[in-house]
Amino acid sequence: MLKVTTTEQVLRAALAQAAGTGVDTLPEDGHLEQDLGIDSLALAELVTNLEQALAIVIPDEDTGRLTTISHLRALLAGLVPTEMDER
């Protein structure tokens, strides 16, 4: 597996995997279910993958409110230590 170092790279790789598409075809923003086809099961897998890759815990109540890529990006910004993106 390719080593990724920034939160954005991890996010985009995880979204591509969950959506079954290439990273290059992902929109900058969009609705997780309507635009990417990420249903509740795929969202749970996406969250688990992000938690493992970023060594964080995403609270269940936050997972239930995730609807867009920008919501997910904002949530991660509050959970991931800034040092990770400075490597």
Coordinates of C-alpha atoms in Angstrom, one line a residue, residues 18-19 31-40 42:
A18 CA -15.6 3.5 -0.3
A19 CA -17.0 4.8 -3.5
H31 CA -22.8 14.4 -1.1
L32 CA -21.5 11.1 0.2
E33 CA -24.6 9.1 -0.7
Q34 CA -26.1 10.9 -3.7
D35 CA -22.8 11.8 -5.5
L36 CA -20.5 9.0 -4.4
G37 CA -23.0 6.2 -3.7
I38 CA -21.7 5.7 -0.1
D39 CA -24.5 4.1 1.8
S40 CA -24.6 3.5 5.6
A42 CA -19.9 1.9 3.3

